[in-house]
């Protein structure tokens, strides 16, 4: 590492405590100070380029410094940067909410603005609990899937099931319970898991406010994937047992799974849908909880009945973020993004055929624009993902494996040539760590 990068790194480490990081790692593992970005590329202070194969933590879809999004934000900046959303409103929030209602599954008719993914999950959990309470039922238990991830604030962490993030905070969590996620992408696995869900609902539906799922792909849980039949089945069962279904589409929304929303694969409409990440094209923190008129109406009454949802965040519905989201949706409207992605994901999976002969590869799976390669034969203490991460960086690709799961989740603007490079570097990396 040469001068500029090193200087930035030292200055950083004097004052910044980084997310999801054992800071001591940076005694040996260099930080990458990013100076600029364009398209799928990130550039550091020494002029090295990296393909952002993980979309900067799954948020970016149309590349860094996208002209359409940049221009929309710049125009908004000179018009209105922010205003509170209680008692006041603004055009970007109104237009965006209409577009979201039109594009999400039928039945989702109200948009509650929040400002990041975890907070959207918190709001959905509170709304669900409060809905039942307003209807005279006290249900304070939340159901979720094993291996799930819904964010890291206390409520969101409670419904998650990734040990590494959750175990330490166990005494702080709200009441939660997990049912087994389908073990693979087969329809049989979906059916088996639905039986488990029904057993729990049969016994405990009176206590359960909502069942929250990451539809089709469990992201932080290692890009674990399952069949849409599970979603259709879960929709029927939750309705039958008066339990809300929360579809957490924070990662899967806006085309990641091959359709605009993961719920579209199963043609279901949940009671709540949480959206964030790609909503703003990966530019700014914004999230929404979408819900039904039925839920909305349960809170609608005279003030003195005290049933209102009194939840708020300072940056709720920020106009700059809404403008970025509007530009993002405009790109979808003016291009056949989903169709192009379908070709790209097919190309990616074809290129991965040569990986299946590597002895340390256990499984290759794909759902839309998310492709994962699961390795085998490593202890978690070997930190095999970190080794591949380090290698890939030296080759100009940003991969950020989840333990022994190497995955690609690139911005949709990635070219075929860049796909080739991303895959080649992963291939060499996986070969390199073979024992
Ligand atoms: C990232 C993520 C969250 C949390 O969003 P943050 O903005 O990081 O708080 C919640 N649910 C899912 C499925 C996610 O992938």
Coordinates of C-alpha atoms and ligand atoms in Angstrom, one line a residue:
X1 CA 0.0 0.0 0.0
X2 CA 1.5 3.3 -1.0
X3 CA 1.4 6.7 0.6
X4 CA -2.0 8.3 0.1
X5 CA -3.9 5.2 1.1
X6 CA -1.8 4.6 4.2
X7 CA -2.1 8.2 5.3
X8 CA -5.8 8.2 5.0
X9 CA -6.0 4.9 6.8
X10 CA -3.9 6.1 9.8
X11 CA -6.0 9.3 10.0
X12 CA -9.2 7.2 10.0
X13 CA -8.1 4.8 12.7
X14 CA -7.3 7.6 15.1
X15 CA -11.0 8.4 15.3
X16 CA -13.4 6.0 13.5
X17 CA -14.9 2.9 15.0
X18 CA -16.1 0.9 12.0
X19 CA -19.3 -1.2 11.7
X20 CA -19.3 -5.0 11.9
X21 CA -15.6 -5.0 12.5
X22 CA -13.1 -6.3 15.1
X23 CA -11.0 -3.1 15.0
X24 CA -7.8 -5.0 15.9
X25 CA -8.0 -6.7 12.5
X26 CA -6.9 -3.4 11.0
X27 CA -3.4 -3.9 12.6
X28 CA -2.8 -6.3 9.7
X29 CA -5.8 -5.9 7.4
X30 CA -5.6 -2.6 5.5
X31 CA -8.7 -0.4 5.2
X32 CA -9.5 0.8 1.7
X33 CA -10.0 4.5 1.6
X34 CA -12.3 5.2 -1.3
X35 CA -11.8 8.5 -3.1
X36 CA -14.5 8.2 -5.8
X37 CA -16.8 5.9 -7.6
X38 CA -18.2 5.6 -11.1
X39 CA -20.4 2.8 -12.4
X40 CA -19.4 -0.5 -10.8
X41 CA -16.0 0.9 -9.9
X42 CA -14.6 2.3 -6.6
X43 CA -11.3 4.1 -6.8
X44 CA -8.9 4.5 -3.8
X45 CA -6.4 7.3 -3.1
X46 CA -3.6 5.6 -5.0
X47 CA -5.7 5.2 -8.1
X48 CA -6.5 1.5 -7.8
X49 CA -9.9 0.5 -9.1
X50 CA -12.2 -2.2 -7.6
X51 CA -15.3 -3.7 -9.0
X52 CA -18.0 -3.3 -6.4
X53 CA -19.3 -6.9 -6.6
X54 CA -21.3 -6.6 -3.4
X55 CA -23.1 -3.3 -4.4
X56 CA -21.6 -1.6 -1.3
X57 CA -23.6 -3.8 1.1
X58 CA -26.4 -4.6 -1.3
X59 CA -27.6 -1.1 -1.8
X60 CA -26.3 0.1 -5.1
X61 CA -28.2 -1.0 -8.3
X62 CA -27.4 1.6 -11.0
X63 CA -23.8 2.2 -10.3
X64 CA -21.8 4.9 -8.4
X65 CA -22.2 8.5 -9.5
X66 CA -25.2 7.6 -11.7
X67 CA -26.0 10.7 -13.8
X68 CA -29.8 10.4 -13.6
X69 CA -29.8 10.0 -9.8
X70 CA -27.1 12.7 -9.3
X71 CA -29.1 15.3 -11.4
X72 CA -32.3 14.6 -9.5
X73 CA -30.6 15.0 -6.1
X74 CA -28.8 18.2 -7.3
X75 CA -32.1 19.7 -8.4
X76 CA -33.8 18.7 -5.2
X77 CA -31.0 20.2 -3.2
X78 CA -31.7 23.7 -4.5
X79 CA -35.4 23.3 -3.9
X80 CA -35.9 21.7 -0.5
X81 CA -33.3 19.7 1.5
X82 CA -35.6 18.6 4.4
X83 CA -38.7 19.4 6.3
X84 CA -40.5 17.5 9.1
X85 CA -43.2 15.1 7.9
X86 CA -45.6 15.6 10.7
X87 CA -48.1 18.3 9.9
X88 CA -46.1 19.0 6.7
X89 CA -45.5 17.2 3.5
X90 CA -43.6 17.6 0.2
X91 CA -43.8 16.6 -3.4
X92 CA -41.0 13.9 -3.6
X93 CA -42.6 12.0 -0.6
X94 CA -46.1 12.2 -2.2
X95 CA -45.0 11.1 -5.7
X96 CA -42.8 8.4 -4.3
X97 CA -45.5 7.0 -2.1
X98 CA -47.9 6.8 -5.1
X99 CA -45.4 5.0 -7.2
X100 CA -44.6 2.5 -4.5
X101 CA -48.3 1.8 -4.0
X102 CA -48.7 1.2 -7.7
X103 CA -45.7 -1.1 -8.1
X104 CA -46.0 -3.3 -5.0
X105 CA -48.4 -6.2 -4.6
X106 CA -52.1 -5.2 -4.6
X107 CA -53.4 -4.5 -1.1
X108 CA -50.4 -2.5 0.1
X109 CA -52.0 0.9 0.0
X110 CA -50.3 3.0 2.7
X111 CA -46.7 4.1 3.0
X112 CA -45.1 4.9 6.3
X113 CA -41.7 6.6 5.9
X114 CA -38.7 5.7 8.0
X115 CA -35.0 6.3 7.5
X116 CA -33.1 3.0 7.5
X117 CA -33.8 -0.7 7.2
X118 CA -33.7 -1.7 10.9
X119 CA -36.0 1.2 11.8
X120 CA -38.5 0.0 9.2
X121 CA -38.5 -3.4 10.7
X122 CA -39.0 -1.9 14.2
X123 CA -41.9 0.2 12.9
X124 CA -43.5 -2.8 11.3
X125 CA -43.2 -4.9 14.5
X126 CA -44.7 -2.1 16.6
X127 CA -47.5 -1.5 14.1
X128 CA -48.4 -5.1 14.1
X129 CA -48.5 -5.4 17.9
X130 CA -50.4 -2.2 18.1
X131 CA -52.9 -3.2 15.5
X132 CA -53.9 -6.3 17.4
X133 CA -54.0 -4.3 20.6
X134 CA -56.3 -1.7 19.0
X135 CA -58.5 -4.6 18.0
X136 CA -58.6 -5.8 21.6
X137 CA -56.0 -8.6 21.5
X138 CA -52.6 -8.6 23.3
X139 CA -50.1 -10.5 21.1
X140 CA -46.5 -9.7 22.1
X141 CA -44.7 -12.6 20.4
X142 CA -43.0 -12.4 17.0
X143 CA -42.3 -15.4 14.8
X144 CA -39.5 -15.6 12.3
X145 CA -37.4 -18.1 10.4
X146 CA -34.2 -19.8 11.6
X147 CA -31.1 -18.2 10.0
X148 CA -32.9 -14.9 9.4
X149 CA -31.6 -11.4 9.5
X150 CA -33.7 -8.3 9.9
X151 CA -31.3 -5.7 11.2
X152 CA -29.5 -5.0 14.4
X153 CA -31.5 -2.6 16.6
X154 CA -33.0 -4.5 19.5
X155 CA -36.4 -5.4 18.0
X156 CA -34.9 -6.2 14.6
X157 CA -32.2 -8.3 16.3
X158 CA -34.8 -10.2 18.3
X159 CA -36.5 -11.5 15.1
X160 CA -33.2 -12.3 13.5
X161 CA -31.4 -15.6 14.1
X162 CA -27.7 -15.0 13.2
X163 CA -25.9 -16.2 16.4
X164 CA -22.9 -14.0 15.8
X165 CA -25.0 -10.8 16.0
X166 CA -27.7 -12.0 18.4
X167 CA -26.4 -14.2 21.2
X168 CA -24.5 -11.5 23.2
X169 CA -27.7 -9.4 23.5
X170 CA -30.1 -12.2 24.4
X171 CA -31.1 -10.7 27.8
X172 CA -32.2 -7.5 26.0
X173 CA -34.4 -8.9 23.3
X174 CA -38.2 -8.9 22.9
X175 CA -40.2 -12.1 22.8
X176 CA -39.4 -14.1 19.7
X177 CA -39.6 -17.6 18.3
X178 CA -38.2 -19.3 15.2
X179 CA -39.6 -21.9 12.8
X180 CA -37.2 -23.8 10.5
X181 CA -36.5 -22.2 7.1
X182 CA -36.8 -24.5 4.1
X183 CA -33.5 -26.3 4.0
X184 CA -32.9 -25.7 0.2
X185 CA -34.6 -24.4 -2.9
X186 CA -36.7 -27.5 -3.6
X187 CA -40.5 -27.6 -3.4
X188 CA -40.3 -30.5 -1.0
X189 CA -38.2 -28.5 1.5
X190 CA -40.8 -25.7 1.3
X191 CA -43.7 -28.1 2.0
X192 CA -41.8 -29.7 5.0
X193 CA -41.1 -26.3 6.5
X194 CA -44.7 -25.2 6.0
X195 CA -45.8 -28.2 8.2
X196 CA -43.5 -26.8 11.0
X197 CA -45.0 -23.4 10.6
X198 CA -48.6 -24.7 10.8
X199 CA -47.8 -26.7 14.0
X200 CA -46.5 -23.5 15.7
X201 CA -49.4 -21.4 14.5
X202 CA -51.9 -24.0 15.7
X203 CA -50.5 -23.9 19.2
X204 CA -49.4 -20.3 19.6
X205 CA -51.3 -18.1 17.1
X206 CA -53.1 -16.3 20.0
X207 CA -49.8 -15.0 21.2
X208 CA -48.2 -14.2 17.9
X209 CA -48.6 -10.7 16.3
X210 CA -46.6 -11.3 13.1
X211 CA -44.5 -13.7 11.2
X212 CA -41.6 -11.9 9.5
X213 CA -39.6 -13.4 6.7
X214 CA -36.9 -12.4 4.2
X215 CA -38.7 -13.7 1.1
X216 CA -36.8 -16.2 -1.1
X217 CA -33.2 -15.1 0.0
X218 CA -31.8 -14.9 3.5
X219 CA -29.0 -12.4 2.9
X220 CA -26.9 -12.1 6.0
X221 CA -27.6 -15.7 6.8
X222 CA -25.3 -16.7 3.9
X223 CA -27.5 -16.2 0.9
X224 CA -29.7 -19.1 1.8
X225 CA -32.4 -19.5 -0.7
X226 CA -35.8 -21.2 -0.7
X227 CA -38.8 -21.9 -3.0
X228 CA -41.6 -19.4 -3.6
X229 CA -44.1 -22.1 -2.6
X230 CA -43.1 -21.5 1.0
X231 CA -44.3 -17.9 0.7
X232 CA -47.6 -18.8 -0.8
X233 CA -48.2 -21.4 1.9
X234 CA -47.1 -19.0 4.6
X235 CA -49.5 -16.4 3.3
X236 CA -52.4 -18.8 3.5
X237 CA -51.5 -20.0 7.0
X238 CA -50.9 -16.6 8.5
X239 CA -54.3 -15.4 7.2
X240 CA -56.0 -18.5 8.5
X241 CA -54.5 -17.9 12.0
X242 CA -54.9 -14.1 12.2
X243 CA -51.2 -13.5 12.3
X244 CA -49.7 -10.7 10.2
X245 CA -47.2 -11.6 7.5
X246 CA -44.3 -9.1 7.2
X247 CA -42.2 -9.4 4.0
X248 CA -38.9 -7.9 4.8
X249 CA -37.8 -7.0 1.2
X250 CA -35.1 -4.6 2.3
X251 CA -32.5 -6.7 0.4
X252 CA -34.7 -8.5 -2.1
X253 CA -36.7 -5.5 -3.3
X254 CA -36.2 -3.7 -6.6
X255 CA -35.2 -6.5 -8.8
X256 CA -32.6 -8.4 -6.9
X257 CA -34.5 -11.7 -7.0
X258 CA -35.3 -11.5 -10.8
X259 CA -38.7 -9.8 -10.3
X260 CA -39.3 -6.4 -8.9
X261 CA -40.2 -7.9 -5.5
X262 CA -39.6 -11.4 -4.2
X263 CA -43.3 -11.6 -3.2
X264 CA -44.1 -11.4 -7.0
X265 CA -42.6 -14.8 -7.5
X266 CA -45.3 -16.3 -5.3
X267 CA -47.9 -13.7 -6.3
X268 CA -48.7 -12.9 -2.7
X269 CA -49.4 -9.7 -0.9
X270 CA -48.2 -9.4 2.7
X271 CA -49.7 -7.3 5.5
X272 CA -46.5 -5.3 5.7
X273 CA -43.6 -4.9 3.4
X274 CA -40.4 -3.2 4.4
X275 CA -38.2 -1.6 1.8
X276 CA -34.9 0.2 1.9
X277 CA -31.4 -0.5 0.5
X278 CA -31.9 -0.2 -3.3
X279 CA -34.9 2.1 -2.9
X280 CA -32.6 5.1 -3.4
X281 CA -30.4 3.3 -5.8
X282 CA -27.9 3.0 -3.0
X283 CA -27.5 6.7 -2.4
X284 CA -29.2 7.8 0.8
X285 CA -30.7 6.4 3.9
X286 CA -34.5 5.9 3.4
X287 CA -36.9 3.2 4.1
X288 CA -40.7 2.6 4.1
X289 CA -43.2 0.3 5.7
X290 CA -46.0 -0.4 3.4
X291 CA -49.2 -1.8 4.7
X292 CA -52.9 -2.4 4.0
X293 CA -56.0 -0.2 4.5
X294 CA -57.1 -2.7 7.1
X295 CA -54.1 -2.0 9.3
X296 CA -54.4 1.7 8.6
X297 CA -58.0 1.8 9.7
X298 CA -57.3 0.1 13.0
X299 CA -55.4 3.2 14.0
X300 CA -57.9 5.7 12.5
X301 CA -60.2 7.3 15.1
X302 CA -60.6 10.3 17.4
X303 CA -57.4 11.5 19.0
X304 CA -58.7 10.9 22.5
X305 CA -59.2 7.2 21.8
X306 CA -55.4 7.1 21.8
X307 CA -54.9 4.6 19.0
X308 CA -52.6 6.6 16.8
X309 CA -49.2 5.2 15.7
X310 CA -47.0 7.8 17.5
X311 CA -43.7 6.7 16.0
X312 CA -41.3 9.1 14.3
X313 CA -37.7 9.7 13.2
X314 CA -36.1 13.1 12.5
X315 CA -35.2 12.3 8.9
X316 CA -38.5 10.6 8.1
X317 CA -39.1 10.9 4.3
X318 CA -36.1 13.1 3.6
X319 CA -36.7 15.0 0.3
X320 CA -33.2 14.3 -1.1
X321 CA -33.6 10.6 -0.4
X322 CA -37.1 10.6 -1.9
X323 CA -35.7 12.4 -5.0
X324 CA -33.0 9.7 -5.3
X325 CA -35.7 7.1 -5.1
X326 CA -37.8 8.8 -7.7
X327 CA -34.8 8.8 -10.1
X328 CA -34.2 5.2 -9.4
X329 CA -37.8 4.2 -10.2
X330 CA -37.5 6.4 -13.4
X331 CA -34.6 4.3 -14.5
X332 CA -36.7 1.2 -14.0
X333 CA -39.6 2.8 -16.0
X334 CA -37.4 3.8 -18.9
X335 CA -35.3 0.6 -19.4
X336 CA -36.0 -3.1 -19.4
X337 CA -33.8 -3.6 -16.3
X338 CA -35.5 -6.9 -15.2
X339 CA -35.2 -8.4 -18.7
X340 CA -31.5 -7.4 -19.0
X341 CA -30.8 -8.8 -15.5
X342 CA -32.4 -12.1 -16.5
X343 CA -29.8 -12.4 -19.3
X344 CA -27.0 -11.4 -17.0
X345 CA -27.9 -13.8 -14.2
X346 CA -28.2 -16.6 -16.7
X347 CA -24.7 -15.7 -18.0
X348 CA -23.3 -15.6 -14.5
X349 CA -24.6 -19.1 -13.6
X350 CA -23.3 -20.5 -16.9
X351 CA -19.8 -19.1 -16.2
X352 CA -19.9 -20.8 -12.8
X353 CA -20.1 -24.3 -14.2
X354 CA -16.3 -24.7 -13.9
X355 CA -16.5 -24.0 -10.2
X356 CA -18.5 -27.1 -9.5
X357 CA -15.4 -29.4 -10.1
X358 CA -13.4 -27.6 -7.4
X359 CA -13.1 -29.9 -4.4
X360 CA -13.8 -27.1 -1.9
X361 CA -17.0 -26.0 -3.5
X362 CA -20.1 -27.5 -1.8
X363 CA -22.9 -25.8 -3.6
X364 CA -23.7 -23.1 -6.2
X365 CA -27.0 -21.4 -6.0
X366 CA -28.7 -18.4 -7.6
X367 CA -31.8 -16.4 -7.4
X368 CA -32.0 -13.6 -9.9
X369 CA -29.0 -11.2 -9.4
X370 CA -27.8 -13.0 -6.3
X371 CA -25.4 -15.8 -6.9
X372 CA -23.6 -17.7 -4.1
X373 CA -20.8 -20.3 -3.9
X374 CA -20.7 -22.2 -0.7
X375 CA -17.4 -23.7 0.2
X376 CA -16.7 -26.7 2.4
X377 CA -14.0 -28.2 4.6
X378 CA -13.1 -25.1 6.6
X379 CA -13.5 -24.2 10.3
X380 CA -14.9 -20.8 11.1
X381 CA -11.7 -19.9 12.9
X382 CA -9.8 -20.2 9.6
X383 CA -11.7 -17.1 8.4
X384 CA -11.6 -18.3 4.8
X385 CA -13.8 -15.5 3.6
X386 CA -11.3 -12.9 4.8
X387 CA -8.5 -14.6 2.9
X388 CA -10.6 -14.5 -0.3
X389 CA -11.5 -10.9 0.4
X390 CA -7.9 -9.9 0.7
X391 CA -6.9 -11.8 -2.4
X392 CA -9.7 -10.3 -4.5
X393 CA -8.8 -6.8 -3.4
X394 CA -5.3 -7.3 -4.8
X395 CA -6.9 -8.2 -8.1
X396 CA -9.3 -5.2 -8.2
X397 CA -12.5 -6.8 -7.1
X398 CA -14.5 -6.1 -3.9
X399 CA -15.9 -9.5 -2.7
X400 CA -17.0 -9.6 0.9
X401 CA -17.8 -13.3 1.7
X402 CA -20.1 -14.2 4.5
X403 CA -17.9 -16.7 6.3
X404 CA -17.4 -19.6 3.8
X405 CA -20.1 -18.3 1.4
X406 CA -18.7 -16.3 -1.5
X407 CA -21.3 -14.3 -3.3
X408 CA -21.9 -11.9 -6.2
X409 CA -24.5 -9.2 -5.9
X410 CA -23.2 -6.6 -8.3
X411 CA -24.9 -3.3 -9.4
X412 CA -27.2 -4.1 -12.4
X413 CA -25.1 -1.9 -14.6
X414 CA -22.2 -4.3 -14.5
X415 CA -21.0 -5.2 -18.1
X416 CA -20.3 -8.8 -19.3
X417 CA -16.6 -8.1 -19.4
X418 CA -16.8 -6.9 -15.7
X419 CA -18.8 -10.0 -14.9
X420 CA -16.0 -12.1 -16.4
X421 CA -13.4 -10.4 -14.3
X422 CA -15.4 -10.7 -11.1
X423 CA -15.9 -14.4 -11.7
X424 CA -12.3 -15.1 -12.7
X425 CA -11.0 -13.4 -9.5
X426 CA -13.4 -15.4 -7.4
X427 CA -12.3 -18.6 -9.1
X428 CA -8.6 -17.9 -8.6
X429 CA -9.3 -17.0 -5.0
X430 CA -11.2 -20.2 -4.3
X431 CA -8.5 -22.3 -6.0
X432 CA -5.8 -20.5 -4.0
X433 CA -7.4 -21.4 -0.6
X434 CA -8.0 -25.1 -1.6
X435 CA -6.1 -27.4 0.7
Ligands
LIG1 C1 -29.9 -4.9 5.5 C2 -31.1 -5.5 6.0 C3 -31.8 -4.9 7.1 C4 -31.3 -3.8 7.9 O1 -31.2 -2.6 7.2 P1 -30.2 -1.5 7.7 O2 -30.5 -0.3 6.9 O3 -28.8 -2.0 7.6 O4 -30.6 -1.2 9.2 C5 -33.0 -5.5 7.5 N1 -33.5 -6.6 6.8 C6 -32.8 -7.2 5.7 C7 -33.4 -8.3 5.0 C8 -31.6 -6.6 5.3 O5 -30.9 -7.2 4.4

